[in-house]
Every structure is written in C-alpha cells, then in structure tokens.
PDB file of C-alpha atoms and ligand atoms in Angstrom:
ATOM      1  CA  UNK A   1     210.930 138.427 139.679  1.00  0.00           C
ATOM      2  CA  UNK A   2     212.311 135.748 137.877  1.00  0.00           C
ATOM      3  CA  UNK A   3     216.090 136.224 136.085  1.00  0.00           C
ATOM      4  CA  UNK A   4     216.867 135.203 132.364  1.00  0.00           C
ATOM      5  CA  UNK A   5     220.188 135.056 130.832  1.00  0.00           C
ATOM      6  CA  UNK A   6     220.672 137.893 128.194  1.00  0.00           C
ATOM      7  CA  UNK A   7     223.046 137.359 125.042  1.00  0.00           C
ATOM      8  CA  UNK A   8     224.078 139.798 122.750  1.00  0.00           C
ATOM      9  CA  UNK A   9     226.280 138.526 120.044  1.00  0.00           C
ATOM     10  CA  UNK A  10     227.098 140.764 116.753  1.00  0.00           C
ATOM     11  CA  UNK A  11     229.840 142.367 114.578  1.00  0.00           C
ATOM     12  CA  UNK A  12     232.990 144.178 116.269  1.00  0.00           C
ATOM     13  CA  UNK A  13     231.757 147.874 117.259  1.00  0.00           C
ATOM     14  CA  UNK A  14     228.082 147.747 117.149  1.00  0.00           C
ATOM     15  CA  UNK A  15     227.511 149.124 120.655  1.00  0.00           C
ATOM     16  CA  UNK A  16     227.103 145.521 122.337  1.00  0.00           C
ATOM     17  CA  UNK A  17     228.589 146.709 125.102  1.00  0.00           C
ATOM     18  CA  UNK A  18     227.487 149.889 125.506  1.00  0.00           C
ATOM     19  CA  UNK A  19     223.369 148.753 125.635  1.00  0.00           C
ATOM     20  CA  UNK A  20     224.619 145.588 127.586  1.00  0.00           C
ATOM     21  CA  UNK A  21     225.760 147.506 130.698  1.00  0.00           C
ATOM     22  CA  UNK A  22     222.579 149.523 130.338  1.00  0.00           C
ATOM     23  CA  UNK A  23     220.639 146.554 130.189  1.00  0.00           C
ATOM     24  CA  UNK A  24     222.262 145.337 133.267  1.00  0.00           C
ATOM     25  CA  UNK A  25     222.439 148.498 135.454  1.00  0.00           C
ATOM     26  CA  UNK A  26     218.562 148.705 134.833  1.00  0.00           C
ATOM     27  CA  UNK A  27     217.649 145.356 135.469  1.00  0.00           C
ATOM     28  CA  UNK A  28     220.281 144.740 138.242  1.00  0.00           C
ATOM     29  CA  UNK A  29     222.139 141.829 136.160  1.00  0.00           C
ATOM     30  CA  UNK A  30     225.626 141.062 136.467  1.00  0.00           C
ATOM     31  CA  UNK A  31     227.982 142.307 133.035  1.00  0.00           C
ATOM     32  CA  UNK A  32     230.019 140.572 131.492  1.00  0.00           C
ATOM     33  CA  UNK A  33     232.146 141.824 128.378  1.00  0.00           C
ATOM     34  CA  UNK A  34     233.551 137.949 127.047  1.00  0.00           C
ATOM     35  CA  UNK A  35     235.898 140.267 124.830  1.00  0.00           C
ATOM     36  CA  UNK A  36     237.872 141.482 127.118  1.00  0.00           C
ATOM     37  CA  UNK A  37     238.529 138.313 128.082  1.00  0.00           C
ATOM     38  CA  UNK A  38     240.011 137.187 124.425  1.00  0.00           C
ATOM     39  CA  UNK A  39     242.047 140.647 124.858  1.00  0.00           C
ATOM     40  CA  UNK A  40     243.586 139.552 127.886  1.00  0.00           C
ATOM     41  CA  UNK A  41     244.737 136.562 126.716  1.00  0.00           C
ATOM     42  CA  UNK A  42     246.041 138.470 123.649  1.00  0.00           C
ATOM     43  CA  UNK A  43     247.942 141.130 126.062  1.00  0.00           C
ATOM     44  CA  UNK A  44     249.543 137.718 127.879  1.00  0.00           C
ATOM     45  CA  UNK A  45     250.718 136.762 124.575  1.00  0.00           C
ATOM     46  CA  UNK A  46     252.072 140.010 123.438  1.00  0.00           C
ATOM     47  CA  UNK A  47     253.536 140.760 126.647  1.00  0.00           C
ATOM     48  CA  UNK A  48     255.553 137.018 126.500  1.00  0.00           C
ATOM     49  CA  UNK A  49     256.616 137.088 123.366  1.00  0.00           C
ATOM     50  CA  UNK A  50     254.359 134.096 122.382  1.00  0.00           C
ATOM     51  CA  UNK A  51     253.243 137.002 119.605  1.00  0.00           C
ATOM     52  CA  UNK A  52     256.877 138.145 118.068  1.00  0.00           C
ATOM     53  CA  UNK A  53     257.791 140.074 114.703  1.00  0.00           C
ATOM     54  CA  UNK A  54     253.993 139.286 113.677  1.00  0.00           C
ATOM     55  CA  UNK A  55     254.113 136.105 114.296  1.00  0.00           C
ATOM     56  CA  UNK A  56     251.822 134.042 116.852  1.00  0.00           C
ATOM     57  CA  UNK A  57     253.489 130.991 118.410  1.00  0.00           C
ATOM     58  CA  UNK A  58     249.670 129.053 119.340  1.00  0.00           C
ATOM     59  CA  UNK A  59     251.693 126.002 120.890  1.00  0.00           C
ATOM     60  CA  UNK A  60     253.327 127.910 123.370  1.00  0.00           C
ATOM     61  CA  UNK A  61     250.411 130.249 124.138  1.00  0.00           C
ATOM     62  CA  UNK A  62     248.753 126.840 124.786  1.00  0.00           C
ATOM     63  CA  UNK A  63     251.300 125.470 127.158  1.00  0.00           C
ATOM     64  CA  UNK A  64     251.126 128.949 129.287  1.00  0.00           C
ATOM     65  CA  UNK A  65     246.938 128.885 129.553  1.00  0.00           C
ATOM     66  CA  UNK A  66     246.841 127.199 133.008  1.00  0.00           C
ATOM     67  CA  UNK A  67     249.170 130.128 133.999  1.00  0.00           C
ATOM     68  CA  UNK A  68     246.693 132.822 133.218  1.00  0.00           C
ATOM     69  CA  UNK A  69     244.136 133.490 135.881  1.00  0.00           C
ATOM     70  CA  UNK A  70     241.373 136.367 134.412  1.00  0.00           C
ATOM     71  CA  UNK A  71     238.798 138.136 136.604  1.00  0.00           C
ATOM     72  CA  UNK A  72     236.403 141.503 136.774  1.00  0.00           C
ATOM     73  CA  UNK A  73     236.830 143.643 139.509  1.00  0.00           C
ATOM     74  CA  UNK A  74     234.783 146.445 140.508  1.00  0.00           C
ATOM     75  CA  UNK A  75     236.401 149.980 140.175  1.00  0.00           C
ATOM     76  CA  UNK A  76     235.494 153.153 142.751  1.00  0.00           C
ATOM     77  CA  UNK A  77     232.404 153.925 140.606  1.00  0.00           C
ATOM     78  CA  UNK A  78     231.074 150.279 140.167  1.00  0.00           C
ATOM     79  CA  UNK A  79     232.187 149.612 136.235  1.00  0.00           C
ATOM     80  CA  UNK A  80     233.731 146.063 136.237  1.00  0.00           C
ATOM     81  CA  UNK A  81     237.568 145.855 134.815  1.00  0.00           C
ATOM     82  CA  UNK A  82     239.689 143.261 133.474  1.00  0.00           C
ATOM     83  CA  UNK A  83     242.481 141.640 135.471  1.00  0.00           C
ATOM     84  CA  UNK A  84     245.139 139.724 134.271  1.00  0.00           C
ATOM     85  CA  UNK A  85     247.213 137.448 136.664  1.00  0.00           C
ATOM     86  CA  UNK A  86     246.155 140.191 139.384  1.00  0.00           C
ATOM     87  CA  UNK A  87     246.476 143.440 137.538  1.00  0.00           C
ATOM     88  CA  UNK A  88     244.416 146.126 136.299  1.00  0.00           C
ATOM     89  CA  UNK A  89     244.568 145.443 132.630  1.00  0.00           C
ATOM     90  CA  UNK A  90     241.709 147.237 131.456  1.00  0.00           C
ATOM     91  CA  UNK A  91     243.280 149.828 129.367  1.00  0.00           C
ATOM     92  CA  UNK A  92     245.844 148.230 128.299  1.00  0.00           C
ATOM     93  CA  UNK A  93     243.433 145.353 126.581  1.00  0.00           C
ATOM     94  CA  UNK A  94     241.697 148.388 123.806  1.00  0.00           C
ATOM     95  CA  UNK A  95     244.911 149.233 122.324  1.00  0.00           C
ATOM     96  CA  UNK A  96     245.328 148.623 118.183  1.00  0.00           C
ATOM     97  CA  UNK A  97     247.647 146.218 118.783  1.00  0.00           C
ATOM     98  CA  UNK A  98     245.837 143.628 121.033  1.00  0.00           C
ATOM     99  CA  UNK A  99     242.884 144.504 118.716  1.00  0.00           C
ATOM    100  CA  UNK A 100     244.985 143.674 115.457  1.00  0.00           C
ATOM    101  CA  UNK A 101     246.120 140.665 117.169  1.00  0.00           C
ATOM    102  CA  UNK A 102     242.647 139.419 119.274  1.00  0.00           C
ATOM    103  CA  UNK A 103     240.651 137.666 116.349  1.00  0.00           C
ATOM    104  CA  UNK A 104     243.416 135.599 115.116  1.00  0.00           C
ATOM    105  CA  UNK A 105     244.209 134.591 118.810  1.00  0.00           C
ATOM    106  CA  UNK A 106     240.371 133.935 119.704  1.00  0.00           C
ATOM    107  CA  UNK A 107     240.838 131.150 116.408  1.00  0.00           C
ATOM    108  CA  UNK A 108     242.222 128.439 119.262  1.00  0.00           C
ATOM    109  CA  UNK A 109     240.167 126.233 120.154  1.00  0.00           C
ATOM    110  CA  UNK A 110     242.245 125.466 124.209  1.00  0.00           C
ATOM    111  CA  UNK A 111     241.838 129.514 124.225  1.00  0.00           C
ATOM    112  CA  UNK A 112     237.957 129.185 123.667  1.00  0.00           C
ATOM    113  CA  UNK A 113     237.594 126.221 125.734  1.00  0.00           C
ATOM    114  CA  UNK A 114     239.294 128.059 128.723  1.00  0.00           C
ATOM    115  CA  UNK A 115     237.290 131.195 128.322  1.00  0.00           C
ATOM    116  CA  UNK A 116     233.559 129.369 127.548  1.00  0.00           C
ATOM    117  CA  UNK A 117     234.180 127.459 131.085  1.00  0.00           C
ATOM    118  CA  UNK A 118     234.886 130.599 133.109  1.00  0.00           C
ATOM    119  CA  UNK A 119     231.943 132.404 131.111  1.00  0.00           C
ATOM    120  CA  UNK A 120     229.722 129.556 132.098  1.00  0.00           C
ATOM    121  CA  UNK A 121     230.718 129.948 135.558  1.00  0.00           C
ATOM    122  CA  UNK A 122     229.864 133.716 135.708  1.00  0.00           C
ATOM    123  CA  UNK A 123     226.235 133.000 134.176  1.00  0.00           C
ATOM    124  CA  UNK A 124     225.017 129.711 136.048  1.00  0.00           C
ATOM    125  CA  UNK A 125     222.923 131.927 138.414  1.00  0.00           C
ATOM    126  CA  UNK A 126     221.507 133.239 135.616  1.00  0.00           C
ATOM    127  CA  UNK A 127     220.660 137.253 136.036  1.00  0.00           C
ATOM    128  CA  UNK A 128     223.588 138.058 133.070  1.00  0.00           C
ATOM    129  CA  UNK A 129     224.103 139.661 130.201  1.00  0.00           C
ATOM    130  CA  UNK A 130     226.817 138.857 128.351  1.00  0.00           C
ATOM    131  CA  UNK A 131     228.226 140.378 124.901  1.00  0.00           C
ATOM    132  CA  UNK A 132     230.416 138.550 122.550  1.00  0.00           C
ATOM    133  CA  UNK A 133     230.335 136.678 119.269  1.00  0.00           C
ATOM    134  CA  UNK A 134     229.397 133.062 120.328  1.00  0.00           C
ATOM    135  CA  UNK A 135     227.455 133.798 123.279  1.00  0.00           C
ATOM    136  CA  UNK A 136     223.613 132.751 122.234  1.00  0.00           C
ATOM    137  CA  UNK A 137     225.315 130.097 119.654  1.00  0.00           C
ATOM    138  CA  UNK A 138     227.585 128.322 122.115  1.00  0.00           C
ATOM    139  CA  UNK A 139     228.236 130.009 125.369  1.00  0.00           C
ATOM    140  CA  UNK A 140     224.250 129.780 126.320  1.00  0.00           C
ATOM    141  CA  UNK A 141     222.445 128.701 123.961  1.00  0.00           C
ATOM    142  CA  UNK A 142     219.362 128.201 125.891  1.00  0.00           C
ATOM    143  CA  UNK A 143     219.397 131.973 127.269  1.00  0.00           C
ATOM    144  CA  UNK A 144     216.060 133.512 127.062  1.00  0.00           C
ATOM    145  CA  UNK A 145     216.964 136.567 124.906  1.00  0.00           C
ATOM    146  CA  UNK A 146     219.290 136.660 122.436  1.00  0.00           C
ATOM    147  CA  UNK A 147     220.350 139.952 120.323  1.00  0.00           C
ATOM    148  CA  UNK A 148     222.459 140.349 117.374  1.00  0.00           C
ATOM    149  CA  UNK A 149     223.650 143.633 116.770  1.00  0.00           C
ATOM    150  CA  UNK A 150     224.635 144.576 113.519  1.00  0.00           C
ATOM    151  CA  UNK A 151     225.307 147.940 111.888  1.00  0.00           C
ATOM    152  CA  UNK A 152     227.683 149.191 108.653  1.00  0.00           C
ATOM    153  CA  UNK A 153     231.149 148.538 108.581  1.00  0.00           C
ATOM    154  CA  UNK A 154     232.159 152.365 108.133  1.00  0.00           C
ATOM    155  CA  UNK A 155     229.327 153.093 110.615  1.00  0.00           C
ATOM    156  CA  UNK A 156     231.371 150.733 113.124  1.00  0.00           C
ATOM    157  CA  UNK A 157     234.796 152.087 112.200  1.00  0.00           C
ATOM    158  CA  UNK A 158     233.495 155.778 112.762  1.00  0.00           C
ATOM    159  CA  UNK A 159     232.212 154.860 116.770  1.00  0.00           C
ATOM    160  CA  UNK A 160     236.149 152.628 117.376  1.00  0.00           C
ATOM    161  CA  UNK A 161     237.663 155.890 115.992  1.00  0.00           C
ATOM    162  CA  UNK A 162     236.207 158.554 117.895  1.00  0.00           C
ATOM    163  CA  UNK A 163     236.933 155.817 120.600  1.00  0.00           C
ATOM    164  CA  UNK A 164     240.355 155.563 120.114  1.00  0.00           C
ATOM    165  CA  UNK A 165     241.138 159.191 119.482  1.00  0.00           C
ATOM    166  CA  UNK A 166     239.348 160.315 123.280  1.00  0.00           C
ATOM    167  CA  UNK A 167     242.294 158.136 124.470  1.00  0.00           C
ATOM    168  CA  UNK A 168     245.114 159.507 122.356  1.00  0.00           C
ATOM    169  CA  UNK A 169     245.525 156.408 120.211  1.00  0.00           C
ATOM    170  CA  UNK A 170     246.978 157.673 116.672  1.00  0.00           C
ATOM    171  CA  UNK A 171     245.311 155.560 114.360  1.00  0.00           C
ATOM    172  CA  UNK A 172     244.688 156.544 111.312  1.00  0.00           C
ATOM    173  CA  UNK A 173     240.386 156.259 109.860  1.00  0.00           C
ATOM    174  CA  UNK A 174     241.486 153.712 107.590  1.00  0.00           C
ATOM    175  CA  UNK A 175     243.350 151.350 109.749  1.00  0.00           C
ATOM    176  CA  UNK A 176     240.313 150.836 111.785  1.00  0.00           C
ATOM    177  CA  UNK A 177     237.739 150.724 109.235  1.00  0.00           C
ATOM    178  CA  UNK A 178     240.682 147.953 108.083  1.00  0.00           C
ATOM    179  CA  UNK A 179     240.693 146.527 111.213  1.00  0.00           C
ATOM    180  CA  UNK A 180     237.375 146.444 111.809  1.00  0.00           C
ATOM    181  CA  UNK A 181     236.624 144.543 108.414  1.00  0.00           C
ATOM    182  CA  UNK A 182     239.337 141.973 109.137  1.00  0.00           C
ATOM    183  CA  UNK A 183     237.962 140.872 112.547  1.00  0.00           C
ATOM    184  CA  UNK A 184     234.742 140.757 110.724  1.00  0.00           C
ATOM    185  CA  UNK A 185     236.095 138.177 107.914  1.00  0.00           C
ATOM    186  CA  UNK A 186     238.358 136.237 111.015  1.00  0.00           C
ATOM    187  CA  UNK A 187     235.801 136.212 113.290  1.00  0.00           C
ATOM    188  CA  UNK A 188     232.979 134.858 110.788  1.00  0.00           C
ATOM    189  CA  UNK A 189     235.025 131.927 108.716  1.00  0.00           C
ATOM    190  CA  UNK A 190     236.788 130.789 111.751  1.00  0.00           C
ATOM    191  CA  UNK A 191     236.452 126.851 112.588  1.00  0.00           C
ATOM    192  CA  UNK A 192     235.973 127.148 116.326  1.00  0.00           C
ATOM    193  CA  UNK A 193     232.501 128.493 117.510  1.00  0.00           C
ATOM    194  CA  UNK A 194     232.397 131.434 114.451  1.00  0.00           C
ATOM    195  CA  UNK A 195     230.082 134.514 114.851  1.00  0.00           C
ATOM    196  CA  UNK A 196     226.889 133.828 113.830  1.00  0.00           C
ATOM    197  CA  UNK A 197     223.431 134.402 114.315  1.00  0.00           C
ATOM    198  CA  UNK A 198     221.803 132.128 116.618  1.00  0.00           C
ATOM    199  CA  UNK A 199     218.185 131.226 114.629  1.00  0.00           C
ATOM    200  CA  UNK A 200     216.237 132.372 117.476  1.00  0.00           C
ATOM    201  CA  UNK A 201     218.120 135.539 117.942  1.00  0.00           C
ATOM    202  CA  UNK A 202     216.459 138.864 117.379  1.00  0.00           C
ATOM    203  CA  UNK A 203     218.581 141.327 115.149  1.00  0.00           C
ATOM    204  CA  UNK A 204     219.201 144.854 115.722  1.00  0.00           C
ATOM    205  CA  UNK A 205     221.112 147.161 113.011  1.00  0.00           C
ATOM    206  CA  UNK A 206     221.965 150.216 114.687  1.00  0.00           C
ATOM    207  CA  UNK A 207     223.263 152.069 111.801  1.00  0.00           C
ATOM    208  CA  UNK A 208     220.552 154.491 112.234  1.00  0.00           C
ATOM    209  CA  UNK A 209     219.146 154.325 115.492  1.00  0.00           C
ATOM    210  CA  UNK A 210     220.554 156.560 118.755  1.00  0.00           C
ATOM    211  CA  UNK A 211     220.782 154.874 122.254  1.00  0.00           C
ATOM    212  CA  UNK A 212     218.229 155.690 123.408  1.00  0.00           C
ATOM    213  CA  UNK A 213     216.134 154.171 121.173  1.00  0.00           C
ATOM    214  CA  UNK A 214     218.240 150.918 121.049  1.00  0.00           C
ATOM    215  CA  UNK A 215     218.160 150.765 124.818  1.00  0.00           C
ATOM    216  CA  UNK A 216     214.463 151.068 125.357  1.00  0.00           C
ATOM    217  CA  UNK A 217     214.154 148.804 122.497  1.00  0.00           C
ATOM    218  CA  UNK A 218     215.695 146.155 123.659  1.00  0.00           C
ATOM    219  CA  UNK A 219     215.141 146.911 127.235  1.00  0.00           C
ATOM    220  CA  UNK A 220     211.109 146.151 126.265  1.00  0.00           C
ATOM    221  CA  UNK A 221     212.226 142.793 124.713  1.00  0.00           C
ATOM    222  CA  UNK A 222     214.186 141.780 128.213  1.00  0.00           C
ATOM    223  CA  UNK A 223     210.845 142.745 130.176  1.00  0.00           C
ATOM    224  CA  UNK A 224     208.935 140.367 127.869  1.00  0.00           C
ATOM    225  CA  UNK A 225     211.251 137.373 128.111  1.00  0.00           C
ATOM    226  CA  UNK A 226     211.212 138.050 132.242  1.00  0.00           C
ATOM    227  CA  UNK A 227     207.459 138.227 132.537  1.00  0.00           C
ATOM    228  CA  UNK A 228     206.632 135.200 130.045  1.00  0.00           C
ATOM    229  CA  UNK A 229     205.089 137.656 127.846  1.00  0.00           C
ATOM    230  CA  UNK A 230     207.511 136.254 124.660  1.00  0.00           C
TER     231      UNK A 230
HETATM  232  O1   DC B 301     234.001 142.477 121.550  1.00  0.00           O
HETATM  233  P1   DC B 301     235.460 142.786 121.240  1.00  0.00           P
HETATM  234  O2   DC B 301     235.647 143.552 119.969  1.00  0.00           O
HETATM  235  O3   DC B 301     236.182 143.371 122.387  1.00  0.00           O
HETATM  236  O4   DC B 301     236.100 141.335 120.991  1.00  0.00           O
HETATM  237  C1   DC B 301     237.429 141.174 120.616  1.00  0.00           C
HETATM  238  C2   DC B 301     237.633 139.913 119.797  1.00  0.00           C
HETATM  239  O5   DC B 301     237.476 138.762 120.621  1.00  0.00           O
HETATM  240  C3   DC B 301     236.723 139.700 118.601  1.00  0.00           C
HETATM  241  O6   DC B 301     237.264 140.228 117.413  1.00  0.00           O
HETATM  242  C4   DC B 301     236.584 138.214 118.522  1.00  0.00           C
HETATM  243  C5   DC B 301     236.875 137.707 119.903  1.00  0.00           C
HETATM  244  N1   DC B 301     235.700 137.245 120.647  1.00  0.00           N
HETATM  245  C6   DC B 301     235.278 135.963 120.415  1.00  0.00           C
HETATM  246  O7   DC B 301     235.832 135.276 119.563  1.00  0.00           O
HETATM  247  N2   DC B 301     234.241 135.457 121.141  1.00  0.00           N
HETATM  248  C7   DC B 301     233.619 136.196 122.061  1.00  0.00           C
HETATM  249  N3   DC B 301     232.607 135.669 122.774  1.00  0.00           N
HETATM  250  C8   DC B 301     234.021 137.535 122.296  1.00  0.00           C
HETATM  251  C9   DC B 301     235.066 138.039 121.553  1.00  0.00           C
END
C-alpha cells in the first residue's frame, strides 16, 4: 500500500496529538509531535539561563543552537520521547513554565529553521504524521492530508487542566485558559511561519465530538487519501 504524509496543524490543546498517535499506531506511520521539539529548545534555554527574570536573551539562544542535538526515542512500551543533548526530557518539556515560555521562543526564525530541517528529515520516507502549527503550511506542504483541529478556547483549557492536575502541576483554571489564549494570539500574529490554515486543509472542531468519533473520522479521510479515493 502506498504511504502519504499526514499533517495535523491547529490551536494549542485540541487533541492533535492524541488522534495523531492513533492515526499512526493504526496505519503503522511513524509520530512525530514537532512541539516537543519547540519545548526542548525552550527547556535548553531555561535550563542556561538564556531565559532569566522573564526575560529571553534570542542572540545567545542563537549562538548555542548548533549545541543542541534533539531526538525521539522509544520507551519500554513503544511511545516515542523527547531527548535533549542525550536525556530523557519528556516530562520535563509539559511543565507551565516551558509552556509559558514555548510560543515566544518558537517566534525565531534560526529556532524554526533548525527544527523544519530535522522535521523534514523524519518525513522524507513519507509514512508520517506529524502535529504542529506550520506543518501542512510550511513543513510539508505537499502532504496528502492535511487536518486542522480546532475547538473552544475554554474547551481547550479544560483538557490542559485535567492534564496538568493527573501530574500534580498546581495551576490554577485560569492560568491555563490564560495560557492557552496567549499561545493562541503568539502563535497566530507571529512573522515566522504563523499558524494557519493551509487552504487545502480539512478542519475539524472537536468541541463536541468524543475520540472516537474524531479518530474514525479522520482515520476514513487517511484511507481515502492512501487509496486515491480523494
Ligand atoms: O503542540 P504544543 O502545544 O506542544 O506546541 C508548543 C508550542 O510550540 C506552540 O505554542 C507553538 C510552537 N510550535 C510551533 O511554533 N510550530 C510547530 N510546528 C509546533 C509547535
């Protein structure tokens, strides 16, 4: 059967990932979650003070990039992690902090740049699906399916809180739903490659649909694109 390339771009929190690994455990694709990569960049920063008393320093953050070496790994039970420089970063990448400090970080262009070209290499056999923001727009923009997810902005907050508070993170409702909102307005008016839905992208808004649903849903589009059909 032939492979496509799958791209799901859309707001933060609309489940992108979540039907994304479905869609690739199903049709034995490879993953990738191009968000984790921005929030591995943003740990490297925080962790070398190139973010400090809420400021970001983008020159030096610049200068270090050739020192940062990302990749997935497979855990025990097959999910793919991040690792930074050689560790396990994966947990360490969803905290409020990198997330308060991810959108204005994914703004440089030399971060983009670095990250599209490793992205690219991870999808030139095609058999991908990758989630992100600029994925259908820039990343591939001839993939053969392309989703934007979209749902409401309290909707989205609700799903990162419940997220946060299964792993004992103590923010509040309201600094999420802030969050959420801000990434929105970053992530939409920046210069550099902003979110936006690619013309021949198919959108999905979630608000009121359950998994299930949005799985088989787009799962049925994916078969499509694969046999010709669309
Ligand atoms: O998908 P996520 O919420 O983990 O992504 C974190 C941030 O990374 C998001 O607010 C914007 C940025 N991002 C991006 O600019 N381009 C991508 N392809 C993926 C993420």
């Amino acid at each position: 059967m032939r492979k496509i390339t799958i791209a799901i771009d859309g707001y933060s929190s609309t489940g992108k990932s979540t039907v994304a690994k479905q869609l690739a455990d199903w049709l034995g694709y490879v993953y990738v979650d191009s968000g984790a990569m921005y929030r591995a960049i943003t740990l490297y920063a925080l962790q070398n003070e190139f973010i400090y008393k809420g400021e970001l320093f983008i020159e030096n953050l610049v200068v270090a990039l050739p020192d940062i070496t990302l990749d997935f790994r497979k855990n025990d039970s097959g999910k793919a992690e991040m690792y930074l420089n050689g560790q396990n970063v994966e947990k360490e990448i969803r905290t409020m902090e990198v997330s308060e400090w991810v959108s204005p970080v994914a703004t440089i262009p030399e971060v983009r740049r670095k990250l599209v070209k490793l992205q690219h290499a991870m999808g030139e056999n095609k058999g991908v699906v990758m989630d992100g923001r600029d994925i259908g727009t820039v990343v591939f923009p001839n993939a053969e399916l392309k989703i934007f997810m979209n749902a409401s902005a309290k909707e989205r907050a609700g799903r990162r809180f419940r997220e946060l508070q299964e792993r004992g993170d103590t923010a509040t409702f309201e600094e999420v739903l802030e969050n959420v909102t801000e990434r929105d307005r970053i992530d939409t008016t920046r210069a550099d490659s902003p979110l936006k839905k690619a013309t021949d992208a198919i959108e999905i808004d979630n608000s009121e649909m359950n998994l299930e649903d949005q799985f088989h849903t787009i799962l049925q589009l994916a078969k499509d694109r694969i046999a010709g059909r669309i």
